[in-house]
CSV table of C-alpha atoms in Angstrom, one decimal:
chain,number,residue,atom,x,y,z
T,213,UNK,CA,-2.2,329.6,2.9
T,214,UNK,CA,0.6,330.2,5.5
T,215,UNK,CA,2.2,333.6,5.7
T,216,UNK,CA,6.0,333.2,5.9
T,217,UNK,CA,9.2,334.8,5.1
T,218,UNK,CA,10.7,333.9,1.6
T,219,UNK,CA,14.0,335.7,1.5
T,220,UNK,CA,16.2,332.6,1.9
T,221,UNK,CA,14.3,330.5,-0.6
T,222,UNK,CA,15.9,332.1,-3.7
T,223,UNK,CA,19.4,330.9,-2.7
T,224,UNK,CA,18.2,327.5,-1.7
T,225,UNK,CA,16.6,326.8,-5.1
T,226,UNK,CA,20.1,326.1,-6.4
T,227,UNK,CA,20.2,323.0,-4.1
T,228,UNK,CA,17.5,321.2,-6.2
T,229,UNK,CA,18.6,318.0,-7.9
T,230,UNK,CA,19.7,317.8,-11.5
T,231,UNK,CA,21.2,320.5,-13.6
T,232,UNK,CA,19.2,323.5,-12.5
T,233,UNK,CA,18.9,326.3,-14.9
T,234,UNK,CA,15.9,328.6,-15.1
T,235,UNK,CA,13.9,326.0,-13.2
T,236,UNK,CA,14.5,323.4,-16.0
T,237,UNK,CA,15.8,320.1,-14.7
T,238,UNK,CA,17.9,318.2,-17.2
T,239,UNK,CA,17.9,314.4,-17.0
T,240,UNK,CA,21.0,313.0,-18.8
T,241,UNK,CA,20.9,309.2,-18.9
T,242,UNK,CA,24.6,309.2,-20.0
T,243,UNK,CA,26.1,311.5,-17.4
T,244,UNK,CA,24.0,310.6,-14.2
T,245,UNK,CA,21.8,307.6,-14.8
T,246,UNK,CA,21.1,307.1,-11.0
T,247,UNK,CA,19.8,310.7,-10.6
T,248,UNK,CA,17.6,310.4,-13.7
T,249,UNK,CA,16.1,307.1,-12.5
T,250,UNK,CA,15.4,308.5,-9.1
T,251,UNK,CA,13.4,311.4,-10.6
T,252,UNK,CA,11.6,309.2,-13.0
T,253,UNK,CA,10.6,306.7,-10.3
T,254,UNK,CA,9.4,309.6,-8.1
T,255,UNK,CA,7.1,310.8,-11.0
T,256,UNK,CA,5.7,307.3,-11.6
T,257,UNK,CA,2.9,307.8,-9.1
T,258,UNK,CA,-0.5,309.3,-9.5
T,259,UNK,CA,-0.6,310.7,-5.9
T,260,UNK,CA,2.8,312.3,-6.3
T,261,UNK,CA,1.7,313.9,-9.6
T,262,UNK,CA,-1.4,315.3,-7.8
T,263,UNK,CA,0.9,316.8,-5.1
T,264,UNK,CA,3.1,318.4,-7.8
T,265,UNK,CA,0.1,319.7,-9.7
T,266,UNK,CA,-1.4,321.2,-6.5
T,267,UNK,CA,1.9,323.0,-5.6
T,268,UNK,CA,2.4,324.4,-9.1
T,269,UNK,CA,-1.1,325.5,-10.1
T,270,UNK,CA,-0.4,328.2,-9.2
T,271,UNK,CA,3.0,328.0,-7.5
T,272,UNK,CA,2.6,328.0,-3.7
T,273,UNK,CA,4.2,327.0,-0.4
T,274,UNK,CA,2.2,324.6,1.9
T,275,UNK,CA,2.8,322.6,5.0
T,276,UNK,CA,1.9,318.9,4.9
T,277,UNK,CA,-1.4,319.3,6.6
T,278,UNK,CA,-2.5,321.8,4.0
T,279,UNK,CA,-1.6,319.4,1.2
T,280,UNK,CA,-3.4,316.5,2.9
T,281,UNK,CA,-6.5,318.5,3.4
T,282,UNK,CA,-6.6,320.0,-0.1
T,283,UNK,CA,-6.1,316.6,-1.8
T,284,UNK,CA,-8.2,314.6,0.8
T,285,UNK,CA,-5.3,312.3,1.5
T,286,UNK,CA,-4.0,310.8,4.7
T,287,UNK,CA,-1.3,312.8,6.4
T,288,UNK,CA,1.0,309.8,6.7
T,289,UNK,CA,0.6,309.1,3.0
T,290,UNK,CA,1.3,312.7,2.1
T,291,UNK,CA,4.5,312.6,4.2
T,292,UNK,CA,5.7,309.4,2.5
T,293,UNK,CA,5.2,310.9,-1.0
T,294,UNK,CA,6.8,314.3,0.0
T,295,UNK,CA,9.8,312.4,1.3
T,296,UNK,CA,10.2,310.6,-2.1
T,297,UNK,CA,9.8,313.8,-4.1
T,298,UNK,CA,12.2,315.8,-1.9
T,299,UNK,CA,14.8,313.0,-2.1
T,300,UNK,CA,14.5,313.1,-5.9
T,301,UNK,CA,15.1,316.8,-6.0
T,302,UNK,CA,11.6,317.7,-7.3
T,303,UNK,CA,10.5,319.5,-4.2
T,304,UNK,CA,12.1,322.1,-1.8
T,305,UNK,CA,11.2,321.5,1.8
T,306,UNK,CA,12.3,323.3,5.0
T,307,UNK,CA,11.2,323.6,8.6
T,308,UNK,CA,10.0,327.0,9.8
T,309,UNK,CA,8.6,328.1,13.2
T,310,UNK,CA,4.9,327.5,13.6
T,311,UNK,CA,2.3,328.2,16.3
T,312,UNK,CA,3.2,324.9,18.0
T,313,UNK,CA,6.8,324.0,17.4
T,314,UNK,CA,8.0,323.8,13.8
T,315,UNK,CA,6.2,322.9,10.6
T,316,UNK,CA,7.6,321.5,7.4
T,317,UNK,CA,6.8,323.7,4.4
T,318,UNK,CA,7.1,322.4,0.8
T,319,UNK,CA,7.2,324.0,-2.7
T,320,UNK,CA,7.9,323.0,-6.3
T,321,UNK,CA,9.8,325.5,-8.4
T,322,UNK,CA,10.4,323.4,-11.5
T,323,UNK,CA,8.8,324.5,-14.8
T,324,UNK,CA,10.2,321.9,-17.2
T,325,UNK,CA,11.9,318.5,-17.0
T,326,UNK,CA,14.0,317.5,-20.1
T,327,UNK,CA,15.3,314.0,-20.8
T,328,UNK,CA,18.4,313.4,-22.8
T,329,UNK,CA,18.6,310.0,-24.4
T,330,UNK,CA,21.5,310.8,-26.8
T,331,UNK,CA,24.8,311.8,-25.3
T,332,UNK,CA,25.7,315.4,-25.5
T,333,UNK,CA,28.5,316.2,-28.0
T,334,UNK,CA,31.7,317.4,-26.4
T,335,UNK,CA,31.9,320.2,-29.0
T,336,UNK,CA,28.8,321.8,-27.4
T,337,UNK,CA,30.5,322.3,-24.0
T,338,UNK,CA,31.1,325.9,-23.2
T,339,UNK,CA,29.1,327.4,-26.1
T,340,UNK,CA,26.6,329.3,-24.0
T,341,UNK,CA,27.2,332.9,-23.0
T,342,UNK,CA,24.9,334.1,-20.3
T,343,UNK,CA,24.0,337.7,-19.1
T,344,UNK,CA,22.1,338.4,-16.0
T,345,UNK,CA,20.6,341.8,-16.4
T,346,UNK,CA,19.6,343.7,-13.2
T,347,UNK,CA,16.1,345.1,-13.6
T,348,UNK,CA,17.2,348.7,-12.8
T,349,UNK,CA,20.2,348.8,-15.1
T,350,UNK,CA,18.2,350.2,-18.1
T,351,UNK,CA,19.9,352.9,-20.1
T,352,UNK,CA,16.9,354.5,-21.7
T,353,UNK,CA,13.1,354.5,-21.2
T,354,UNK,CA,9.9,356.1,-22.4
T,355,UNK,CA,6.9,355.2,-20.1
T,356,UNK,CA,3.4,356.4,-19.5
T,357,UNK,CA,1.4,356.1,-16.2
T,358,UNK,CA,0.4,354.0,-14.4
T,359,UNK,CA,4.1,353.6,-13.8
T,360,UNK,CA,6.6,353.1,-10.9
T,361,UNK,CA,9.5,351.2,-9.3
T,362,UNK,CA,9.8,349.1,-6.2
T,363,UNK,CA,13.0,348.0,-4.6
T,364,UNK,CA,13.0,345.0,-2.2
T,365,UNK,CA,12.2,347.3,0.7
T,366,UNK,CA,10.2,350.3,-0.6
T,367,UNK,CA,8.7,352.4,-3.4
T,368,UNK,CA,11.2,354.4,-5.5
T,369,UNK,CA,10.2,358.0,-6.2
T,370,UNK,CA,6.6,359.0,-6.8
T,371,UNK,CA,3.7,356.8,-8.0
T,372,UNK,CA,2.7,357.4,-11.6
T,373,UNK,CA,5.4,359.9,-12.3
T,374,UNK,CA,7.7,358.9,-15.2
T,375,UNK,CA,10.5,360.9,-13.7
T,376,UNK,CA,10.9,358.3,-10.9
T,377,UNK,CA,12.7,356.2,-13.6
T,378,UNK,CA,15.6,358.7,-13.3
T,379,UNK,CA,16.0,358.1,-9.6
T,380,UNK,CA,19.5,357.1,-8.5
T,381,UNK,CA,17.9,354.2,-6.5
T,382,UNK,CA,16.5,352.7,-9.7
T,383,UNK,CA,19.5,350.4,-9.7
T,384,UNK,CA,17.9,348.6,-6.8
T,385,UNK,CA,14.6,348.0,-8.6
T,386,UNK,CA,13.0,344.6,-8.1
T,387,UNK,CA,9.6,345.5,-9.8
T,388,UNK,CA,8.9,348.1,-12.5
T,389,UNK,CA,5.7,348.8,-14.3
T,390,UNK,CA,4.2,351.1,-16.9
T,391,UNK,CA,1.1,351.4,-19.1
T,392,UNK,CA,2.8,351.8,-22.5
T,393,UNK,CA,6.3,352.6,-23.8
T,394,UNK,CA,9.6,350.7,-23.1
T,395,UNK,CA,12.7,350.2,-21.0
T,396,UNK,CA,15.9,349.6,-22.9
T,397,UNK,CA,19.1,347.9,-21.8
T,398,UNK,CA,22.5,348.1,-23.5
T,399,UNK,CA,25.5,345.9,-22.6
T,400,UNK,CA,28.6,344.4,-24.1
T,401,UNK,CA,27.8,341.0,-25.6
T,402,UNK,CA,31.4,339.8,-24.9
T,403,UNK,CA,31.3,337.3,-27.7
T,404,UNK,CA,34.7,335.9,-28.9
T,405,UNK,CA,35.9,337.0,-32.4
T,406,UNK,CA,35.0,334.9,-35.5
T,407,UNK,CA,32.0,333.1,-34.0
T,408,UNK,CA,28.7,332.0,-35.4
T,409,UNK,CA,25.6,332.5,-33.3
T,410,UNK,CA,23.2,329.6,-33.3
T,411,UNK,CA,20.5,330.7,-30.9
T,412,UNK,CA,19.5,333.5,-28.5
T,413,UNK,CA,17.2,333.0,-25.5
T,414,UNK,CA,15.7,335.8,-23.3
T,415,UNK,CA,13.7,334.9,-20.2
T,416,UNK,CA,12.0,337.1,-17.7
T,417,UNK,CA,9.0,337.2,-15.3
T,418,UNK,CA,6.3,339.5,-16.6
T,419,UNK,CA,2.6,340.2,-16.6
T,420,UNK,CA,0.1,342.9,-17.5
T,421,UNK,CA,-0.4,346.1,-15.5
T,422,UNK,CA,-3.9,347.0,-14.2
T,423,UNK,CA,-5.1,349.2,-11.3
T,424,UNK,CA,-4.4,347.0,-8.2
T,425,UNK,CA,-4.6,343.7,-10.2
T,426,UNK,CA,-7.0,342.1,-12.6
T,427,UNK,CA,-7.4,338.4,-13.5
T,428,UNK,CA,-8.5,339.1,-17.1
T,429,UNK,CA,-6.4,342.0,-18.4
T,430,UNK,CA,-4.8,341.4,-21.8
T,431,UNK,CA,-1.6,343.2,-22.8
T,432,UNK,CA,0.6,342.7,-25.9
T,433,UNK,CA,4.2,342.7,-24.6
T,434,UNK,CA,6.9,343.2,-27.2
T,435,UNK,CA,10.7,342.6,-27.3
T,436,UNK,CA,13.2,344.3,-29.6
T,437,UNK,CA,16.8,343.3,-30.1
T,438,UNK,CA,19.1,345.8,-31.7
T,439,UNK,CA,16.0,347.8,-32.7
T,440,UNK,CA,14.4,344.8,-34.4
T,441,UNK,CA,10.9,343.7,-33.3
T,442,UNK,CA,11.3,339.9,-32.5
T,443,UNK,CA,7.7,339.4,-31.6
T,444,UNK,CA,5.0,339.9,-29.0
T,445,UNK,CA,3.3,337.8,-26.3
T,446,UNK,CA,-0.2,338.5,-25.0
T,447,UNK,CA,-0.2,338.5,-21.2
T,448,UNK,CA,-3.6,337.3,-19.9
T,449,UNK,CA,-3.7,339.1,-16.6
T,450,UNK,CA,-2.1,341.2,-13.8
T,451,UNK,CA,-1.8,338.6,-11.1
T,452,UNK,CA,-2.6,339.4,-7.5
T,453,UNK,CA,-4.8,338.1,-4.7
T,454,UNK,CA,-2.3,335.4,-3.7
T,455,UNK,CA,1.1,336.4,-2.4
T,456,UNK,CA,4.1,335.8,-4.7
T,457,UNK,CA,6.7,333.4,-3.4
T,458,UNK,CA,9.3,336.1,-3.3
T,459,UNK,CA,7.1,339.2,-3.0
T,460,UNK,CA,7.9,341.2,0.1
T,461,UNK,CA,5.4,341.0,3.0
T,462,UNK,CA,4.8,344.8,2.8
T,463,UNK,CA,3.3,344.5,-0.6
T,464,UNK,CA,-0.5,344.1,-0.1
T,465,UNK,CA,-2.1,341.1,-1.8
T,466,UNK,CA,-4.7,343.4,-3.5
T,467,UNK,CA,-1.8,344.7,-5.6
T,468,UNK,CA,0.4,342.9,-8.2
T,469,UNK,CA,2.1,339.9,-6.8
T,470,UNK,CA,3.8,337.8,-9.5
T,471,UNK,CA,4.0,337.2,-13.2
T,472,UNK,CA,4.7,334.3,-15.6
T,473,UNK,CA,8.2,333.2,-16.7
T,474,UNK,CA,8.3,333.7,-20.5
T,475,UNK,CA,11.2,332.9,-22.9
T,476,UNK,CA,11.8,334.5,-26.2
T,477,UNK,CA,14.0,332.5,-28.6
T,478,UNK,CA,15.6,333.6,-31.9
T,479,UNK,CA,17.1,331.0,-34.2
T,480,UNK,CA,18.2,330.8,-37.8
T,481,UNK,CA,14.6,330.6,-39.0
T,482,UNK,CA,12.3,332.6,-36.8
T,483,UNK,CA,11.5,334.0,-33.3
T,484,UNK,CA,9.4,332.1,-30.8
T,485,UNK,CA,7.9,332.5,-27.3
T,486,UNK,CA,8.0,329.3,-25.3
T,487,UNK,CA,8.4,327.3,-28.5
T,488,UNK,CA,5.5,329.0,-30.4
T,489,UNK,CA,6.4,331.1,-33.5
T,490,UNK,CA,5.7,334.8,-33.1
T,491,UNK,CA,7.6,336.3,-36.0
T,492,UNK,CA,9.8,335.6,-39.0
T,493,UNK,CA,12.7,337.6,-37.5
T,494,UNK,CA,15.8,335.4,-37.5
T,495,UNK,CA,19.4,335.8,-36.1
T,496,UNK,CA,20.6,337.1,-39.5
T,497,UNK,CA,18.1,340.0,-39.2
T,498,UNK,CA,19.6,341.1,-35.8
T,499,UNK,CA,23.2,341.5,-37.0
T,500,UNK,CA,24.4,340.9,-33.5
T,501,UNK,CA,28.1,341.0,-34.3
T,502,UNK,CA,28.1,344.3,-36.1
T,503,UNK,CA,28.3,346.2,-32.9
T,504,UNK,CA,30.3,345.5,-29.6
T,505,UNK,CA,27.1,345.8,-27.6
T,506,UNK,CA,23.5,344.4,-27.7
T,507,UNK,CA,20.4,346.6,-27.3
T,508,UNK,CA,17.4,345.0,-25.6
T,509,UNK,CA,14.1,346.8,-25.4
T,510,UNK,CA,11.0,345.6,-23.6
T,511,UNK,CA,7.6,347.3,-23.7
T,512,UNK,CA,4.1,347.8,-24.9
T,513,UNK,CA,3.4,349.6,-28.2
T,514,UNK,CA,0.9,352.5,-28.0
T,515,UNK,CA,-0.9,351.1,-31.1
T,516,UNK,CA,-0.9,347.4,-29.9
T,517,UNK,CA,-4.3,345.6,-30.1
T,518,UNK,CA,-4.1,345.2,-26.3
T,519,UNK,CA,-2.5,348.1,-24.5
T,520,UNK,CA,-2.6,346.6,-21.0
T,521,UNK,CA,0.7,347.7,-19.5
T,522,UNK,CA,3.6,345.6,-18.2
T,523,UNK,CA,5.1,344.5,-14.9
T,524,UNK,CA,8.7,343.2,-15.0
T,525,UNK,CA,9.9,341.3,-11.9
T,526,UNK,CA,13.4,341.1,-10.5
T,527,UNK,CA,15.1,338.3,-8.5
T,528,UNK,CA,13.5,339.3,-5.2
T,529,UNK,CA,9.9,339.9,-6.3
T,530,UNK,CA,7.3,337.6,-7.7
T,531,UNK,CA,7.6,333.8,-8.1
T,532,UNK,CA,10.9,333.3,-9.9
T,533,UNK,CA,14.3,334.2,-8.3
T,534,UNK,CA,15.9,335.7,-11.4
T,535,UNK,CA,16.5,339.0,-13.1
T,536,UNK,CA,16.3,339.3,-16.9
T,537,UNK,CA,18.4,336.5,-18.4
T,538,UNK,CA,19.8,336.6,-21.9
T,539,UNK,CA,21.7,333.5,-23.2
T,540,UNK,CA,23.6,333.2,-26.5
T,541,UNK,CA,24.7,329.9,-28.0
T,542,UNK,CA,27.5,330.1,-30.5
T,543,UNK,CA,30.4,328.2,-32.1
């Protein structure tokens, strides 16, 4: 795989076609039929699906020759399919300096593609309140080693010393990790008066925490909202060996590189992770409007079945250019 600088890729992701939100492309047949048809036509091809599968399992950046060689396809054929996918907004491509001139590098950063056959109701417009929570803006913590903080440029404080979480430079954190315990964020929810909350989504890039990295390292990661446990997700591994798309070049590949983008959702009935029920906790249990702020805690319980630590990634580390994102839908 090619070694290349990734710093400008995060901002360019916003140029992908369709309504781009957390790498979810929304196809609305009623608002932009031409764009939806272009994407659907691009996907109606077995070779193009093979290219997308290769670039996303796991997510990677490749030049055209690498793709052709890996898939045993003719270079001219790969170029044709790449052009179609890029024009449809399903791939991000750019030219970077190579050993001989420039080379075209491609990547796919889309996790989901949703199709809307029914028109969206006007009453739903403007109902989402979104908070982007910087990784280092926690207000409380209790962590055990192994633990630490990385900014985009360097290590913050001392390795495996919980006191480093007090460092002033913690506000610049782009990766934090610990074996057990939690980090907690408190912030004003800024909801208008007399509203009813319909749904709450929390997304972040996370994985287990093992010495260096480990491809089979289970860890039960839990999220609390307003002190209420909304459910746990078992991370399968601490991912390394292959450089993360946004991971700085100074981070060795034998250390943690990236995580998985996971989404907790709380609705009127229960709590879910990526659509799978994890607890019976509902919005009513959270009592979100009783206080002017919202408390978010992320961690690993000391008595969890799998105490395998946690890595939490910021917008400039890992594979996904985002901090912790919390979205509230209301009317």
